[in-house]
mmCIF file with all atom_site columns, C-alpha atoms in Angstrom:
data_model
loop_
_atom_site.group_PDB
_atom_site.id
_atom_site.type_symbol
_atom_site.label_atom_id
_atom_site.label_alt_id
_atom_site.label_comp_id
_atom_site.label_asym_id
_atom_site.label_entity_id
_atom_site.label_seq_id
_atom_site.pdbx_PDB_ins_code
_atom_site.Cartn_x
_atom_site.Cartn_y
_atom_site.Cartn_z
_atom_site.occupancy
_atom_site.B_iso_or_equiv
_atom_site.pdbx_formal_charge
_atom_site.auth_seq_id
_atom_site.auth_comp_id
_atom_site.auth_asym_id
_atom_site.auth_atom_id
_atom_site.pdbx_PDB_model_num
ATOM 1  C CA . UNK A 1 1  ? -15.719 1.174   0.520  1.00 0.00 ? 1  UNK A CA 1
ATOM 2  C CA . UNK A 1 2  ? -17.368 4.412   -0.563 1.00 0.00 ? 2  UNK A CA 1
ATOM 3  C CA . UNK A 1 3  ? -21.395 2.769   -1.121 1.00 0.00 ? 3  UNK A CA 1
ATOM 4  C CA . UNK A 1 4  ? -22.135 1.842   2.227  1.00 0.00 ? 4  UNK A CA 1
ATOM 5  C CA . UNK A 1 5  ? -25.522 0.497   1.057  1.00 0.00 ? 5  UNK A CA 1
ATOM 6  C CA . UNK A 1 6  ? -24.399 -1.711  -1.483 1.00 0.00 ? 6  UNK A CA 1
ATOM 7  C CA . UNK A 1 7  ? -23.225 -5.348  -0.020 1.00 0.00 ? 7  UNK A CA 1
ATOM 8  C CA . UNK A 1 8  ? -19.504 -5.905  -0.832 1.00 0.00 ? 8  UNK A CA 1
ATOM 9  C CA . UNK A 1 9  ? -18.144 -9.235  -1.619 1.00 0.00 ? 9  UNK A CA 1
ATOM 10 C CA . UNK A 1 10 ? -15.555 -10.632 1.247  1.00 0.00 ? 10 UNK A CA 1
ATOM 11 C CA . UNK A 1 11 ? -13.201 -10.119 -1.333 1.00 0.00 ? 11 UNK A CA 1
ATOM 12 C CA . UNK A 1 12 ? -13.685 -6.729  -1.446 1.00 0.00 ? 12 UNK A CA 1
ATOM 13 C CA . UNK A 1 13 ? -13.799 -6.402  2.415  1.00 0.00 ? 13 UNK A CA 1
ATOM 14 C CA . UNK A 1 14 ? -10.588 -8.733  2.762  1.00 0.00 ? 14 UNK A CA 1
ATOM 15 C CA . UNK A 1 15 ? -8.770  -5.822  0.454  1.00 0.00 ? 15 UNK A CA 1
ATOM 16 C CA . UNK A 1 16 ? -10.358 -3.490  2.747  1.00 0.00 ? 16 UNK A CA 1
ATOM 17 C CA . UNK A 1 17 ? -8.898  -4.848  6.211  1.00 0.00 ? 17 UNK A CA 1
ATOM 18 C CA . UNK A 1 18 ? -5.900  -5.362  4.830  1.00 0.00 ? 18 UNK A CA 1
ATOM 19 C CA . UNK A 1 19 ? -5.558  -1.140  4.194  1.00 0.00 ? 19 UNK A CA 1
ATOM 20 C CA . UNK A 1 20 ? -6.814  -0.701  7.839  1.00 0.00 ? 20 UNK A CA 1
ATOM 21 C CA . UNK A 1 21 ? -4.755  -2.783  9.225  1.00 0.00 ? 21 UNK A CA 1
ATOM 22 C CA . UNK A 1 22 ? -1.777  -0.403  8.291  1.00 0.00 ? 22 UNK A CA 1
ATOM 23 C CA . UNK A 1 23 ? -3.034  2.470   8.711  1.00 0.00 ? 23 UNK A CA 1
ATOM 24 C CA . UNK A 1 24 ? -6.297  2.199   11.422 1.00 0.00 ? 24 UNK A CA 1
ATOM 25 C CA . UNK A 1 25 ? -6.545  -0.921  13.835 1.00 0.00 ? 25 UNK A CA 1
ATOM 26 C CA . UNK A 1 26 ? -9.910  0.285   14.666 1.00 0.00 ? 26 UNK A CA 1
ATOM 27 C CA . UNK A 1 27 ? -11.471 0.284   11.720 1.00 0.00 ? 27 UNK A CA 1
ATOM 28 C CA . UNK A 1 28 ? -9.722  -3.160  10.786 1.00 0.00 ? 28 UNK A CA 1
ATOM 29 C CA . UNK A 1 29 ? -11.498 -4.782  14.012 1.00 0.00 ? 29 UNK A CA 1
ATOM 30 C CA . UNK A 1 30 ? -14.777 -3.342  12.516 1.00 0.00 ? 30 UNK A CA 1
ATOM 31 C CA . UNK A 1 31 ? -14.038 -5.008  9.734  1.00 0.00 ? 31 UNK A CA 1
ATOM 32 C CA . UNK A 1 32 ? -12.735 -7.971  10.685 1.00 0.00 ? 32 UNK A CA 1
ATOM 33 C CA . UNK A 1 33 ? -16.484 -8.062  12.764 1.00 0.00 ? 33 UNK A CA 1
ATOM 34 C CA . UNK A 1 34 ? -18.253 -7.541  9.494  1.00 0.00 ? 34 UNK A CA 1
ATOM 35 C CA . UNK A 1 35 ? -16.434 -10.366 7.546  1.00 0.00 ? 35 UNK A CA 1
ATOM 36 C CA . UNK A 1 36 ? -16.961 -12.739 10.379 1.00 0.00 ? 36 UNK A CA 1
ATOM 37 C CA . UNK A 1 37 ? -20.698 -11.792 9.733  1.00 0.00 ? 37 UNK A CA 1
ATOM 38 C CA . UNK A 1 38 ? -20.790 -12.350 6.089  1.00 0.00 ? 38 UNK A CA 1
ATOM 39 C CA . UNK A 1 39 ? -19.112 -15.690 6.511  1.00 0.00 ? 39 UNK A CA 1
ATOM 40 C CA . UNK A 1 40 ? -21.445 -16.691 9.383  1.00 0.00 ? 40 UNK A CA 1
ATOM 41 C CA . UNK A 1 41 ? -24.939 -15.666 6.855  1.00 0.00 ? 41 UNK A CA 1
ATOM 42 C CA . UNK A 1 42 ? -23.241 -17.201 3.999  1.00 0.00 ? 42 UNK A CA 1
ATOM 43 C CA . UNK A 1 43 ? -22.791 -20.972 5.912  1.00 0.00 ? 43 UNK A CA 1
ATOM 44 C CA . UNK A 1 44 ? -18.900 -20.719 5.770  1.00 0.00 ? 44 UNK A CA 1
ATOM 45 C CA . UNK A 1 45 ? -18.523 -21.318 9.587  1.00 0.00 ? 45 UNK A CA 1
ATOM 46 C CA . UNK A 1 46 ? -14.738 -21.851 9.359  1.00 0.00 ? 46 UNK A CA 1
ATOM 47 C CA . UNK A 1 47 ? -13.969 -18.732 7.492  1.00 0.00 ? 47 UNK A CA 1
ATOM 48 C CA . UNK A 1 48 ? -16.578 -16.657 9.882  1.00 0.00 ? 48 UNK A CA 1
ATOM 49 C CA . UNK A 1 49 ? -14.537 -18.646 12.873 1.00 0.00 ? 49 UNK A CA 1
ATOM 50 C CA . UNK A 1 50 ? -10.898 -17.155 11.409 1.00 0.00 ? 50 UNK A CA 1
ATOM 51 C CA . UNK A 1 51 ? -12.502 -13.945 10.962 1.00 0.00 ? 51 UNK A CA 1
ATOM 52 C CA . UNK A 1 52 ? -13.852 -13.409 14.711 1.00 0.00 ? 52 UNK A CA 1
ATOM 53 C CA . UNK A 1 53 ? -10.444 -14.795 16.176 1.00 0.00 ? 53 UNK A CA 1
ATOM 54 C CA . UNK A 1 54 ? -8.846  -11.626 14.163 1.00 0.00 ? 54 UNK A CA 1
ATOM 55 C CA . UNK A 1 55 ? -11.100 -8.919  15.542 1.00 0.00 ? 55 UNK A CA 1
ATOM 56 C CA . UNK A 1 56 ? -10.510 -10.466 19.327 1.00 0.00 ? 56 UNK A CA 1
ATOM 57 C CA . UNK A 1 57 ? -7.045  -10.051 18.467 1.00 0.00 ? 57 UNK A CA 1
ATOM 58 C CA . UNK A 1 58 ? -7.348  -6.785  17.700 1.00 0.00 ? 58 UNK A CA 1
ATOM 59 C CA . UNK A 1 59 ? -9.687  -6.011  20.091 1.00 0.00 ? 59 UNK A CA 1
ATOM 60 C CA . UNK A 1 60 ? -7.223  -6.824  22.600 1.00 0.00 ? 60 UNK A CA 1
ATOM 61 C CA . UNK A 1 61 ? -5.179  -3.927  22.179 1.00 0.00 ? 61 UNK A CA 1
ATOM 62 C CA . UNK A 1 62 ? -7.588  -1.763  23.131 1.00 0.00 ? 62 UNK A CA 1
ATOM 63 C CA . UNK A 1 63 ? -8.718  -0.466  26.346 1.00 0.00 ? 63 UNK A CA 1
ATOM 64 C CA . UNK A 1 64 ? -12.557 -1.130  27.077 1.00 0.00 ? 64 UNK A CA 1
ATOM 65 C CA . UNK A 1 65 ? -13.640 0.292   30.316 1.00 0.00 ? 65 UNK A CA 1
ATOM 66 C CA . UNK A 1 66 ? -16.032 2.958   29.023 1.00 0.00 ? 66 UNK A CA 1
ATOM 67 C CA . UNK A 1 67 ? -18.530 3.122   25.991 1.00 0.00 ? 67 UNK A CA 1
ATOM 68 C CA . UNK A 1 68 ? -17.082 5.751   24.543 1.00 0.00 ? 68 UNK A CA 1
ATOM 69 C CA . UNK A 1 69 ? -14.195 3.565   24.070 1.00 0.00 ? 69 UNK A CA 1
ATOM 70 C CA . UNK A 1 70 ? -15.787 0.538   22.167 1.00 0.00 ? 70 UNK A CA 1
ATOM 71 C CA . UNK A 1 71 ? -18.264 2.694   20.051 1.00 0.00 ? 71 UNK A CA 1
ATOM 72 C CA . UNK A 1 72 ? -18.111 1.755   17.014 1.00 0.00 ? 72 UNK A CA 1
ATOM 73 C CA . UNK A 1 73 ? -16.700 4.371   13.992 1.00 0.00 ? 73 UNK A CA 1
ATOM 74 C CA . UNK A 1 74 ? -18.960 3.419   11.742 1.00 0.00 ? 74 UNK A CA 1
ATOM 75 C CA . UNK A 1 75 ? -22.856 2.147   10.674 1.00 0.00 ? 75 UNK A CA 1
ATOM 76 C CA . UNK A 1 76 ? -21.655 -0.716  8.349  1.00 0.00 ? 76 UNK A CA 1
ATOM 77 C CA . UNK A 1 77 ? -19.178 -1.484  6.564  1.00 0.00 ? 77 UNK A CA 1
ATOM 78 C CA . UNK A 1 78 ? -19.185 -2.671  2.732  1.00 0.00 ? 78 UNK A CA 1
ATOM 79 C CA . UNK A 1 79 ? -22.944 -2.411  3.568  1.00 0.00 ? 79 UNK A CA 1
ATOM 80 C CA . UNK A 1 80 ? -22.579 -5.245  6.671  1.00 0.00 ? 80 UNK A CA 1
ATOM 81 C CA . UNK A 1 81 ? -24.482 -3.834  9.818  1.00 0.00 ? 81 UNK A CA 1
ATOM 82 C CA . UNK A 1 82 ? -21.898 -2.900  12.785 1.00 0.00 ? 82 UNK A CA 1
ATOM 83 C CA . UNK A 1 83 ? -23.309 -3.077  16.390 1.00 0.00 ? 83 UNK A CA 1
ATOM 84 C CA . UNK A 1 84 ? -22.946 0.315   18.118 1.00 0.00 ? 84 UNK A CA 1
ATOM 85 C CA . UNK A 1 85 ? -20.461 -1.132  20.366 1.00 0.00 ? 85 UNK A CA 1
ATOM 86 C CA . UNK A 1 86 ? -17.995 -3.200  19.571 1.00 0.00 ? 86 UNK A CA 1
ATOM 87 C CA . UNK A 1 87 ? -15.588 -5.607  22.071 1.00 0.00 ? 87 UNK A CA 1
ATOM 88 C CA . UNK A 1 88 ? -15.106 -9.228  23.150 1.00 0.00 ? 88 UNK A CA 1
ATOM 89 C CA . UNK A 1 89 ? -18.597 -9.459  25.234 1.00 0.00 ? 89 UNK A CA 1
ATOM 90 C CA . UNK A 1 90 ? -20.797 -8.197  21.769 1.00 0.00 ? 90 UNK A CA 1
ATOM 91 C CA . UNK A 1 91 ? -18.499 -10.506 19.768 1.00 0.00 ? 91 UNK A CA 1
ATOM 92 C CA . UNK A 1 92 ? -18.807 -13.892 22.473 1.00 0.00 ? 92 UNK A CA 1
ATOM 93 C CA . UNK A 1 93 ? -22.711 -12.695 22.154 1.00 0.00 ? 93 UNK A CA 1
ATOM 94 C CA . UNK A 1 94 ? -23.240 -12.422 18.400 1.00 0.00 ? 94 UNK A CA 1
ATOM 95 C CA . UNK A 1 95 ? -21.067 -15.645 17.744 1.00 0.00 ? 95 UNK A CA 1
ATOM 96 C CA . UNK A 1 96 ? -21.394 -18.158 20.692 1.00 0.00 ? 96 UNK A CA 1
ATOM 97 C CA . UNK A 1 97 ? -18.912 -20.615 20.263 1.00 0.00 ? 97 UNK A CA 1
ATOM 98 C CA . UNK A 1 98 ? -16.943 -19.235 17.032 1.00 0.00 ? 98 UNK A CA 1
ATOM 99 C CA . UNK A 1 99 ? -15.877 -16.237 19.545 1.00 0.00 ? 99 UNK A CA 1
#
């Protein structure tokens, strides 16, 4: 996603995470984070449900003992607001019983 301020479809994001996820597992947890978000605002609980389980699972292979090393790359992605930190605490947090 190059316009950060526009508000991408979860299509668009999907595409998106699926080029991370070969190339950056980092930036595929942030957006796995942000399509759990869009699903959540848009009612689709399932979908948002699928979509946190992927960026635990990714989170998971990460080490997360310092801030510096769950700060998040990015502000948003495909215009979806990212927390400034980002691991399994923030995600239980933000999604209660979907995390």
């Amino acid at each position: 996603m190059t316009d950060q301020t526009r508000l991408a479809s979860a299509g668009e994001l999907e595409s998106v995470f699926q080029r991370e996820l070969v190339t950056d597992r980092w930036a595929a947890a942030e957006t796995a984070y942000a399509l759990a978000l869009r699903h959540r605002d848009g009612g689709d609980w399932p979908k948002s449900r699928e979509w946190v389980q992927q960026c635990l699972q990714l989170l998971e292979g990460f080490p997360d003992e310092t801030e510096d090393q769950v700060a998040t790359t990015r502000v948003a992605v495909g215009g979806v607001p990212l927390p400034n930190y980002l691991h399994a605490g923030v995600i239980r947090e933000r999604f209660g019983d979907l995390g």
